[in-house]
Amino acid sequence: MTNTTHRDAVSQRSGRVTRIDRGWSSVALDSTGEVARARNIGADVAVGDRVVISSDGERIEKVQPRTSSLTRRASSDTVRAESHTIAANIDVVLVVQAASQPINPRRLERELVLAFDSGATPMVVLNKCDEVNDELLDSRAAQVRTVSMGVEVVGVSAQTGVGMDELKRHIYMCAESIEPTIALIGASGVGKSTLVNTLLGSQVQRTGTVRDGDQRGRHTTTAAELLKMADGGWVVDTPGLRAVGLWTSHVGLERAFADVFGAAATCKFRDCKHEREPDCGVRSAIEAGVFTDERLSNLKSLVAEEQALEAEQEAREKLANRKGARRTT
């Protein structure tokens, strides 16, 4: 087979994963755009992955290296030290909040760590801005900016279309691509599915209502799916995350808490606990109103969570190694 023939054959078998269902992947083929179904048993595959299908068309043969990945800790109560990649090869992560609900800064900080760690560009979207007056919208946007570390914050109404042109402009500018891939994360009830439908230009994703008592929504999206946007590019809708379980952080903590780390660099002692030590840059920043004590406490909690996860992983690896050693003797 010549090199040209080989490349053509690979092209006919390569594509991008658009959905995963119980051991099967839906793959949009590069050659025709048609969607093929292939088994992914044994393959570490996520929505958005670029893959090669076996010559018989039955299974995923190869997963290409990822440029980015939105990864969290597996949500099962019985499995903690395993990762779950929500979406791969994304350019922008939209962290969606509802302007109609009080902002939870501690959850937002977690979501921003997740977004920064993905390797994509985070943006915060304040959806449902049509449900609040301008004064309240400005107040909640200001609250978001106290913890968003310079991340772009855009107010929109996916229901009425207000702010959507500005959001799209920011997406294409951040991605520097005419066909960007974006992923949305956020709690149930913030309007992600309605936002996805607006980006798609059609009513593709089912939407639901929020409960009157607590304004929490039902999970109208049950599986991550890669969908084509009306103006070019792709969007990954993800199920609402009740709990944002972080995976081991690489740069996310440092970037999401850049103000705290910057203040810590001015502490007199390198091992400063930021409690009662003299000349503590972090305590000075809190007293000056640069950030709150609650923000520092959340950072400490997230660091402890990461350390506990790393300890779990290490324990699992040691157990697996011992079992492997017993099998070989």
PDB file of N, CA and C in Angstrom, residues 34 67 130 192 230 278-279 317 321:
ATOM      1  N   GLU A  34     -20.549  11.335   8.110  1.00  0.00           N
ATOM      2  CA  GLU A  34     -21.542  10.415   8.636  1.00  0.00           C
ATOM      3  C   GLU A  34     -21.121   9.927  10.020  1.00  0.00           C
ATOM      4  N   THR A  67      -5.405  17.674  23.057  1.00  0.00           N
ATOM      5  CA  THR A  67      -4.856  19.021  23.250  1.00  0.00           C
ATOM      6  C   THR A  67      -5.351  19.626  24.558  1.00  0.00           C
ATOM      7  N   ASP A 130     -32.392  38.220  32.013  1.00  0.00           N
ATOM      8  CA  ASP A 130     -33.696  38.850  31.799  1.00  0.00           C
ATOM      9  C   ASP A 130     -34.611  38.722  33.017  1.00  0.00           C
ATOM     10  N   LYS A 192     -28.286  25.631  31.111  1.00  0.00           N
ATOM     11  CA  LYS A 192     -27.282  25.196  30.135  1.00  0.00           C
ATOM     12  C   LYS A 192     -27.926  24.659  28.861  1.00  0.00           C
ATOM     13  N   ALA A 230     -24.613  26.574  15.079  1.00  0.00           N
ATOM     14  CA  ALA A 230     -25.162  27.199  13.881  1.00  0.00           C
ATOM     15  C   ALA A 230     -24.131  28.077  13.166  1.00  0.00           C
ATOM     16  N   PRO A 278       3.965  36.210  62.036  1.00  0.00           N
ATOM     17  CA  PRO A 278       4.255  37.633  61.771  1.00  0.00           C
ATOM     18  C   PRO A 278       4.567  37.861  60.295  1.00  0.00           C
ATOM     19  N   ASP A 279       4.301  39.079  59.842  1.00  0.00           N
ATOM     20  CA  ASP A 279       4.599  39.475  58.456  1.00  0.00           C
ATOM     21  C   ASP A 279       4.016  38.497  57.445  1.00  0.00           C
ATOM     22  N   GLU A 317      -2.276   2.168  43.969  1.00  0.00           N
ATOM     23  CA  GLU A 317      -1.155   1.675  43.159  1.00  0.00           C
ATOM     24  C   GLU A 317      -0.334   0.640  43.930  1.00  0.00           C
ATOM     25  N   ASN A 321       0.156  -3.210  42.857  1.00  0.00           N
ATOM     26  CA  ASN A 321       1.500  -3.762  42.678  1.00  0.00           C
ATOM     27  C   ASN A 321       1.685  -5.032  43.519  1.00  0.00           C
TER      28      ASN A 321
END
